[in-house]
Tab-separated table of C-alpha atoms in Angstrom:
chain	number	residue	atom	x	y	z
A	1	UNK	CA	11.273	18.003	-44.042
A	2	UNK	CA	12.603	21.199	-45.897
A	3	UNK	CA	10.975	24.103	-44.560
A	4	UNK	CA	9.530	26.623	-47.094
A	5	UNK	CA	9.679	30.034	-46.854
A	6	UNK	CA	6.388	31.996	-47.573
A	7	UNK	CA	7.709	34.984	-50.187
A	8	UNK	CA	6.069	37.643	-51.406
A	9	UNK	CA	7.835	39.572	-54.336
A	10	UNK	CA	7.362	43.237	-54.099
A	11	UNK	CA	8.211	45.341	-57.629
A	12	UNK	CA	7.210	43.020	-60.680
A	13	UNK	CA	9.752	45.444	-63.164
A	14	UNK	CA	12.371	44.016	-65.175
A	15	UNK	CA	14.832	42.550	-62.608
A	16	UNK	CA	12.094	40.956	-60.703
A	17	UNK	CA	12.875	38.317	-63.455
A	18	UNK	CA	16.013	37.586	-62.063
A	19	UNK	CA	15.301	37.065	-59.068
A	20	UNK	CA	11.913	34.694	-59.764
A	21	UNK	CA	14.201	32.332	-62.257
A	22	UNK	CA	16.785	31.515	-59.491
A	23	UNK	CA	13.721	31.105	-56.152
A	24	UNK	CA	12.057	28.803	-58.572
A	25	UNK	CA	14.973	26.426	-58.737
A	26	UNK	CA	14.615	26.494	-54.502
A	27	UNK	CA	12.451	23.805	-52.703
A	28	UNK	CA	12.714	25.533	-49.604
A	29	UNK	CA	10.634	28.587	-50.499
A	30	UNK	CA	6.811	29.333	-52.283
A	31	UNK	CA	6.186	32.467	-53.956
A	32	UNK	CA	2.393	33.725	-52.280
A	33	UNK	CA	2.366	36.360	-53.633
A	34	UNK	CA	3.217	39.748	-56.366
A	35	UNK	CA	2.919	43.491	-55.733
A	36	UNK	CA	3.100	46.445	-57.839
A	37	UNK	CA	2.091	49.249	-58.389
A	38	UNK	CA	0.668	48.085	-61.935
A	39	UNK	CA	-1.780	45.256	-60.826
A	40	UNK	CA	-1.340	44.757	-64.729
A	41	UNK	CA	2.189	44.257	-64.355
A	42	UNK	CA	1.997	41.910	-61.481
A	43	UNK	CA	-0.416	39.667	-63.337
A	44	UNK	CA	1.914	39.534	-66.453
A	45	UNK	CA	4.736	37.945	-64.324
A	46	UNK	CA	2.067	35.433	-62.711
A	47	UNK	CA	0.952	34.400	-66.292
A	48	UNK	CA	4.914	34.355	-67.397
A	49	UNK	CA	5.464	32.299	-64.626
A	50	UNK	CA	2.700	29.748	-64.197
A	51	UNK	CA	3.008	31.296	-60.574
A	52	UNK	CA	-0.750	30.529	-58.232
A	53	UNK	CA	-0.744	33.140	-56.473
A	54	UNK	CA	-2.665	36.481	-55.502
A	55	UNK	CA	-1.343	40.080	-56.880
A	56	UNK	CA	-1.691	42.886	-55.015
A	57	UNK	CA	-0.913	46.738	-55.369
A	58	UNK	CA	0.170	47.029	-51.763
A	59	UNK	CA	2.554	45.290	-49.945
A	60	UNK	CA	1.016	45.364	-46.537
A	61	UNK	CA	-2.049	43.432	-47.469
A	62	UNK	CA	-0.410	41.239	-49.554
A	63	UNK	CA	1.647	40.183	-46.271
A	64	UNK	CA	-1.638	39.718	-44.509
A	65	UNK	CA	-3.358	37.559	-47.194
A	66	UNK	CA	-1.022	35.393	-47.384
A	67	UNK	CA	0.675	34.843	-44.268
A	68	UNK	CA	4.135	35.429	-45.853
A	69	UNK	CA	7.149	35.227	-44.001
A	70	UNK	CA	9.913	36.826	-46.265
A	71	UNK	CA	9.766	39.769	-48.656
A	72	UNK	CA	11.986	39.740	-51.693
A	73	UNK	CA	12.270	44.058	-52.305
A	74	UNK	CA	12.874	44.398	-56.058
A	75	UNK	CA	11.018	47.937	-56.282
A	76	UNK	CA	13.168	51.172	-57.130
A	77	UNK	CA	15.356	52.857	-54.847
A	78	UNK	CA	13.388	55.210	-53.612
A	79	UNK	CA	10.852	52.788	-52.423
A	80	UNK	CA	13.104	50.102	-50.571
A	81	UNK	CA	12.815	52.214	-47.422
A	82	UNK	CA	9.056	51.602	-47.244
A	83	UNK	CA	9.394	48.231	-48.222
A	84	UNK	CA	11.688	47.265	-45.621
A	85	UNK	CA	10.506	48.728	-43.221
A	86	UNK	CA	6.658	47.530	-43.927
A	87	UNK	CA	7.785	44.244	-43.758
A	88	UNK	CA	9.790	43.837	-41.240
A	89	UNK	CA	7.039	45.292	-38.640
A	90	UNK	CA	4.883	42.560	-40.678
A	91	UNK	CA	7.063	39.835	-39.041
A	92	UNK	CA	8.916	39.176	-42.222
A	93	UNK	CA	12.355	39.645	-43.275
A	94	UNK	CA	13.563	40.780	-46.458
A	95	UNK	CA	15.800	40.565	-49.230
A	96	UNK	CA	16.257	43.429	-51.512
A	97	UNK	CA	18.097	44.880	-54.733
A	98	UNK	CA	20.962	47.717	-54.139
A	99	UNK	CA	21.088	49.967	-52.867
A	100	UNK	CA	19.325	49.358	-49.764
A	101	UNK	CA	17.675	52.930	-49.297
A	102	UNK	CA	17.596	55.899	-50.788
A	103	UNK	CA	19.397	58.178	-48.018
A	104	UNK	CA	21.618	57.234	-45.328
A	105	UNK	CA	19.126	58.299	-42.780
A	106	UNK	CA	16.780	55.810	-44.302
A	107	UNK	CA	19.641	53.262	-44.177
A	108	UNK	CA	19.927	53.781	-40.527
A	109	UNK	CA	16.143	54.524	-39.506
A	110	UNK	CA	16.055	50.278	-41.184
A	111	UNK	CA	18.809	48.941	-39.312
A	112	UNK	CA	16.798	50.891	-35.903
A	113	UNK	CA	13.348	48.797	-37.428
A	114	UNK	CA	15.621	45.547	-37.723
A	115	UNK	CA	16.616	45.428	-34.225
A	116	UNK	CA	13.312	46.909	-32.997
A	117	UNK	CA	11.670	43.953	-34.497
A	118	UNK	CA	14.102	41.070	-34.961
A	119	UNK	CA	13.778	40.636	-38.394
A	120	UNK	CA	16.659	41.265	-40.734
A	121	UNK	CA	17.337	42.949	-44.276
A	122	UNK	CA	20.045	41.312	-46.906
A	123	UNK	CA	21.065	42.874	-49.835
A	124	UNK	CA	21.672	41.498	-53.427
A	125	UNK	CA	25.386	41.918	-53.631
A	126	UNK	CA	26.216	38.997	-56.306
A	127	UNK	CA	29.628	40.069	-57.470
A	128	UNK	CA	30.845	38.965	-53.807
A	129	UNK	CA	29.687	35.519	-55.362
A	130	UNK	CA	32.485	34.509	-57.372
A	131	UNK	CA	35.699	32.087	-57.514
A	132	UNK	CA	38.465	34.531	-58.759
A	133	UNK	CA	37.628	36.969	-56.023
A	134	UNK	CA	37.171	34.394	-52.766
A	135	UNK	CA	40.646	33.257	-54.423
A	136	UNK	CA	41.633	37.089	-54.310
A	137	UNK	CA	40.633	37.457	-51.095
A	138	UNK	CA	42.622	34.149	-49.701
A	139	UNK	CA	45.526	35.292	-51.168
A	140	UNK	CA	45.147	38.591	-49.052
A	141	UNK	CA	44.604	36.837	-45.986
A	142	UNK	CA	47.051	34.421	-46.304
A	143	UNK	CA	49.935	37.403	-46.174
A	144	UNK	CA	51.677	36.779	-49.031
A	145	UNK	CA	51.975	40.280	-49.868
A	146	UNK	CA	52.322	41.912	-46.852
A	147	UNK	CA	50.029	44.623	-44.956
A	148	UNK	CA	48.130	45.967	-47.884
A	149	UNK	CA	48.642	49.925	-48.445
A	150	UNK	CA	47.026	50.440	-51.763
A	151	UNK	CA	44.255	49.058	-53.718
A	152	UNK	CA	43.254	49.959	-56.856
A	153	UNK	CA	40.162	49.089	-59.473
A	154	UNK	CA	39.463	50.243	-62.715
A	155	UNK	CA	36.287	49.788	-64.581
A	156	UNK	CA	36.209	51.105	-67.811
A	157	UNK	CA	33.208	50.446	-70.441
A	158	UNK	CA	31.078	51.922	-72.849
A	159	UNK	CA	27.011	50.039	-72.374
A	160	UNK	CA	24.737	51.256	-74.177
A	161	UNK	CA	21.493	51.195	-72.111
A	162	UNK	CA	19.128	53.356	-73.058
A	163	UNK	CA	16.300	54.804	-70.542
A	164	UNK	CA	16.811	55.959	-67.417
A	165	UNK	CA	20.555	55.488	-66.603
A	166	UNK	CA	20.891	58.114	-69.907
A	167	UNK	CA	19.242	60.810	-67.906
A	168	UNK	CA	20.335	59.969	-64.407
A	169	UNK	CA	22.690	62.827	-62.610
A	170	UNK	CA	25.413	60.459	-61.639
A	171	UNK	CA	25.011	57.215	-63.231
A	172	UNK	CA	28.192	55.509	-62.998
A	173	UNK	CA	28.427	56.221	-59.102
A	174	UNK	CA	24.601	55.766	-58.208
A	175	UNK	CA	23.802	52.298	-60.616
A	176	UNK	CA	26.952	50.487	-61.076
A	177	UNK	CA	30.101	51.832	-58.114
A	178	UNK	CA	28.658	50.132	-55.578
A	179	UNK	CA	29.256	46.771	-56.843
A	180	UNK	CA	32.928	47.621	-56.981
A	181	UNK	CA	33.221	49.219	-53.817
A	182	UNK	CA	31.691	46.738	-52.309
A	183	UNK	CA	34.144	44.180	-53.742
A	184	UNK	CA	36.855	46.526	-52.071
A	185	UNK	CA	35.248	46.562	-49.015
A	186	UNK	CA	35.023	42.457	-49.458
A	187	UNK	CA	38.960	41.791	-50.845
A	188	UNK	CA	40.423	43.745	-47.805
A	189	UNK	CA	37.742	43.569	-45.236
A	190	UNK	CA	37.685	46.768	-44.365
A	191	UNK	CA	35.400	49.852	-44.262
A	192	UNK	CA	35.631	53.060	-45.653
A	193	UNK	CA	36.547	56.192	-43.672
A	194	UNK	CA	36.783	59.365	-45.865
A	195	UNK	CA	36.612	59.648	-49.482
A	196	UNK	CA	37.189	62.408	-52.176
A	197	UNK	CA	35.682	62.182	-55.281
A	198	UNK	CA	35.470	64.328	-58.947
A	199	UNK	CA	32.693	63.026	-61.401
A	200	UNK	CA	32.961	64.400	-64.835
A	201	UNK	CA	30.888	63.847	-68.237
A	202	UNK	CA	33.749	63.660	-70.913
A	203	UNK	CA	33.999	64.219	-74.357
A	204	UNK	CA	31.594	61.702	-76.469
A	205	UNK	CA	29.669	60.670	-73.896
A	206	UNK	CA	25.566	59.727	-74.248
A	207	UNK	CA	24.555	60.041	-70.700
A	208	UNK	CA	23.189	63.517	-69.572
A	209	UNK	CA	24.703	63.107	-65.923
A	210	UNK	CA	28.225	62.629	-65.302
A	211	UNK	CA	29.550	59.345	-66.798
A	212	UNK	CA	32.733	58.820	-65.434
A	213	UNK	CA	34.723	59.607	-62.020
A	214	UNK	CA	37.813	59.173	-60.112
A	215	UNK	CA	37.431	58.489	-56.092
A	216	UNK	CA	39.917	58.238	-53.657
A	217	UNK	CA	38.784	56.718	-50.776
A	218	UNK	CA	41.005	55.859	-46.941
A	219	UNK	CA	40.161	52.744	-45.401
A	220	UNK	CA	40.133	51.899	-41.686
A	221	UNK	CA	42.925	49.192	-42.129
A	222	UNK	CA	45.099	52.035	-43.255
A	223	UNK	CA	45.138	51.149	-46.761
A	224	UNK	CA	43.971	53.795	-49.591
A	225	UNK	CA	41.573	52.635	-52.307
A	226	UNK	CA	41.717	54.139	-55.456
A	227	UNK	CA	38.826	53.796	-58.289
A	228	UNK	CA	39.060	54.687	-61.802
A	229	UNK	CA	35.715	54.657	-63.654
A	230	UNK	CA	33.699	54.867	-67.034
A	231	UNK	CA	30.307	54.340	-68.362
A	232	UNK	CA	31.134	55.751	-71.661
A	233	UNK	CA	34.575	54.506	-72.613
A	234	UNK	CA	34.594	53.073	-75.547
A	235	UNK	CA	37.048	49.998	-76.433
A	236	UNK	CA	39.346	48.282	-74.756
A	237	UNK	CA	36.751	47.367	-72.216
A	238	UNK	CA	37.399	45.697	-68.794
A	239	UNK	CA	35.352	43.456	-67.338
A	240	UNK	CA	32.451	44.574	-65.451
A	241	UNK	CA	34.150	43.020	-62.314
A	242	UNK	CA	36.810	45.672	-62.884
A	243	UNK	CA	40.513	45.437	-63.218
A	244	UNK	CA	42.782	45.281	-59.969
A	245	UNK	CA	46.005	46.047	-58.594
A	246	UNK	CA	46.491	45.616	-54.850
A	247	UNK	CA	49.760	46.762	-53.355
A	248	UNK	CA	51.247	44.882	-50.157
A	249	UNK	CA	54.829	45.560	-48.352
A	250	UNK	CA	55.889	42.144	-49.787
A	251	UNK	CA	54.447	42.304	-53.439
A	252	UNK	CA	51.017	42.816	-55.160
A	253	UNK	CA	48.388	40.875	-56.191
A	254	UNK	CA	46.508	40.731	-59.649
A	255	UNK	CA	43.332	40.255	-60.808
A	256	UNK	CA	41.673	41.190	-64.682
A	257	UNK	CA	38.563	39.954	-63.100
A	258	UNK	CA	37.714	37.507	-65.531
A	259	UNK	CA	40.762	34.637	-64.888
A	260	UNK	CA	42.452	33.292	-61.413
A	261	UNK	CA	44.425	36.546	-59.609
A	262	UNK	CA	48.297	35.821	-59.416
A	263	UNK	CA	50.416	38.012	-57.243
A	264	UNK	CA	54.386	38.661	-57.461
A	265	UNK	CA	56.116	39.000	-54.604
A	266	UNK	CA	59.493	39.300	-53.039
A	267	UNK	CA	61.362	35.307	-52.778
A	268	UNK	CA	60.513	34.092	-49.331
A	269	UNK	CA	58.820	37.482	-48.606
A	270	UNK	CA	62.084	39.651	-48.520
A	271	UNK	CA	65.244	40.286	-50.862
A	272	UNK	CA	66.714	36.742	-52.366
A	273	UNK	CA	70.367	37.410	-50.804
A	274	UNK	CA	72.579	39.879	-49.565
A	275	UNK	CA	73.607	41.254	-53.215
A	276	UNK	CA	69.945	41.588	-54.286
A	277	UNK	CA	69.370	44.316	-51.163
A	278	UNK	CA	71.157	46.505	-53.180
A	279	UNK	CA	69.524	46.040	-56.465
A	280	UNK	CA	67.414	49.194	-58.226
A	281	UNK	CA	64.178	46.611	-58.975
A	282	UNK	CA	64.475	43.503	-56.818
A	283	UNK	CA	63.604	39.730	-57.875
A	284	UNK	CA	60.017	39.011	-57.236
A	285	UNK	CA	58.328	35.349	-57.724
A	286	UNK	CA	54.712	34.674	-59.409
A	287	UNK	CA	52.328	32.528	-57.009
A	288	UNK	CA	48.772	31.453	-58.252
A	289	UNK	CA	46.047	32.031	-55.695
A	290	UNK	CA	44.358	29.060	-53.962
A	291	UNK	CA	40.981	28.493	-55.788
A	292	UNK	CA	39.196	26.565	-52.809
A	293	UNK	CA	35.824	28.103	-53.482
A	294	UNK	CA	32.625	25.963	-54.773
A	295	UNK	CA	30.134	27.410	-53.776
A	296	UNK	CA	27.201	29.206	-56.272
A	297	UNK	CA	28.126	32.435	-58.470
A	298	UNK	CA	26.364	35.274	-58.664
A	299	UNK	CA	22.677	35.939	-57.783
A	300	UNK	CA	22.012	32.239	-56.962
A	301	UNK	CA	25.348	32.190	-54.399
A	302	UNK	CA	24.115	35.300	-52.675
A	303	UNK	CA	20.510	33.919	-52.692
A	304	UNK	CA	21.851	30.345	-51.144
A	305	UNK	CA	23.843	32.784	-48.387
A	306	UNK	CA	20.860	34.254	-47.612
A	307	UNK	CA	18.513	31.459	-47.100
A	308	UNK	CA	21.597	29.893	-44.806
A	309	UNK	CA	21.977	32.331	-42.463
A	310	UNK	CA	18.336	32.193	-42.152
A	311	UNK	CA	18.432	29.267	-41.760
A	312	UNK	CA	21.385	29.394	-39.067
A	313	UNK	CA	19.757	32.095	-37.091
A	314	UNK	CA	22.823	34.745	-37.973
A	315	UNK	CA	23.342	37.959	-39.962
A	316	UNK	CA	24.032	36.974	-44.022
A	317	UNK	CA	27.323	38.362	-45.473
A	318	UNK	CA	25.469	41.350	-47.062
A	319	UNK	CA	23.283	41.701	-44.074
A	320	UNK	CA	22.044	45.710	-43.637
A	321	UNK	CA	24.955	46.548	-40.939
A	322	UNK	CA	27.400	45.451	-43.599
A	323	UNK	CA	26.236	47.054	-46.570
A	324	UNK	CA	25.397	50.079	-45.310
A	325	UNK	CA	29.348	51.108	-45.459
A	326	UNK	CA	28.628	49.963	-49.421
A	327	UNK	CA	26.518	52.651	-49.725
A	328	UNK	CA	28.201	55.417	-47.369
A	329	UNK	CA	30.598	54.634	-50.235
A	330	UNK	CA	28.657	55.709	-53.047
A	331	UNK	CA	26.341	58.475	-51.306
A	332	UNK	CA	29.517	59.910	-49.630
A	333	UNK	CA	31.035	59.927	-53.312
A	334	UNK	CA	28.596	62.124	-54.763
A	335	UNK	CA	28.435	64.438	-51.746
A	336	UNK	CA	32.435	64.723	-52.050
A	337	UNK	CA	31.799	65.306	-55.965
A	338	UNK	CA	28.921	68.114	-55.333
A	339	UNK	CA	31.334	69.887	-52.805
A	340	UNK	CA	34.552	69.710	-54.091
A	341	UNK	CA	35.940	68.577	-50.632
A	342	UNK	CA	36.888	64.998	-48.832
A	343	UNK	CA	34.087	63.709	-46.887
A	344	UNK	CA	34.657	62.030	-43.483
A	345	UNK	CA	32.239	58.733	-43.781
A	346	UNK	CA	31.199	57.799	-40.191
């Protein structure tokens, strides 16, 4: 028999959606209960929903009603820490939007609440959750290009949105980066170690805050990651998984992030023949990655890795010790932009 997990679904906003649409596919989980804020709003998404279940305006007795088990944290930023923390000294563990806190001291003072209680915190990081970059990634690993030394990602578009993202002070680096660094961290498996980065609003944009930034950031493999970015960049768009180049000694690998990365690289991993030592640009071959994945994209991938490691008694891939170097990355950005200097991420 299947077990089913007890939820309780704290934040009843707009991406609360999401995440009810794919748990109601699951057999292995029952939604108990909805908090927010708005009892109003919490009572909309029951009726939307056919859920039965109580709503509640606080998360802590909502816990206790119900007997819940596992807390799904789609409230804003600011209020994850609470969240989190709430429910894991509730006996339940949790799985929550980006970023996981607001502060890295409130990233920390969770992970010191997750051991403290045994109960864990995984974090909804669904771009991880695709074919083309598990494919990426095997390519890496499978040292066809080398030891990587560079890796770069552009992201250049032009959404939109409307409401709060117009008036946020960085909204490129604070909403949107940390998908992309996070896919960094991911293709190399590595962490970050120092970054420098300059934010800027240019010419034409619609956001009040600073729309787009460069960041340069050294990785503890050695490598250097370098990220290009744009909220307001009209045409010529690239997909919202970015566009990268990754640099090894032996070639570099390719990905637009919409079809199957490629990578060039030197015949047999060195110069053809003897003649071709001495050429200005040497011959490189084309190699298709190995597209082995099947598993689940996006939300409903990252959702089905979080339910296994449950389920396996282990830390999920975007478990809180992991992502928390996701979000050094984007908090240590926008310190480095604020102070003009490189900032040593420990």
């Amino acid at each position: 028999m299947t077990m089913q997990h007890r939820l309780v679904v704290a934040g009843c906003g707009g991406m609360s959606n999401v995440w009810i649409k794919e748990l109601l596919k699951r057999n292995d989980v029952v939604i108990v209960g909805l908090v927010d804020v708005y009892i109003s709003q919490a009572e909309k998404i029951r009726e939307v929903y056919g859920l039965e279940c109580g709503v509640y305006t606080g998360l802590s007795q909502a816990i206790t009603d119900t007997d819940a088990d596992l807390v799904i944290d789609v409230t804003v930023p600011d209020s994850h820490y609470e969240i989190s923390t709430t429910a894991m000294r509730q006996g339940c563990h949790v799985f929550g939007e980006k970023p996981m806190a607001a502060t890295m001291e409130q990233a920390r003072k969770i992970i010191e609440v997750s051991d403290a209680t045994g109960q864990s915190l995984s974090v909804m990081q669904n771009r991880r959750y695709d074919a083309n970059i598990r494919a990426l990634r095997e390519l890496l690993v499978s040292g066809k290009i080398g030891r990587v030394g560079m890796i770069n990602a552009d992201f250049f578009l032009g959404p939109h949105f409307g409401g709060f993202r117009d008036v946020m002070e960085s909204p490129l680096i604070l909403d949107m980066a940390i998908h992309t660094f996070d896919q960094a961290r991911f293709i190399i498996d590595a962490d970050p170690v120092s970054v420098y980065c300059h934010e800027f609003n240019p010419p034409g944009s619609w956001y009040q805050g600073n729309a787009s930034a460069v960041c340069i950031f050294e990785m503890s493999d050695g490598s250097v990651f370098s990220y290009r970015g744009s909220w307001c960049a009209e045409g010529a768009p690239t997909s919202w998984e970015a566009n990268w180049r990754i640099v090894g000694e032996k070639g570099t690998a390719i990905w637009d992030g919409i079809h199957a990365p490629y990578a060039e690289v030197l015949v047999n991993g060195v110069a053809a023949d003897a003649d071709a030592e001495k050429k200005f640009i040497r011959d490189t071959v084309r190699i298709e990655a190995p597209m082995n994945w099947n598993g689940k994209l996006g939300h409903e991938g990252c959702l089905d890795e979080m339910f296994l490691a449950l389920k396996e008694g282990r830390a999920a891939e975007t478990d809180s010790r992991d992502n928390i170097h996701s979000m050094a990355m984007v908090l240590g950005a926008i310190e480095s932009a604020k102070n003009g200097q490189k900032i040593m991420l420990g």
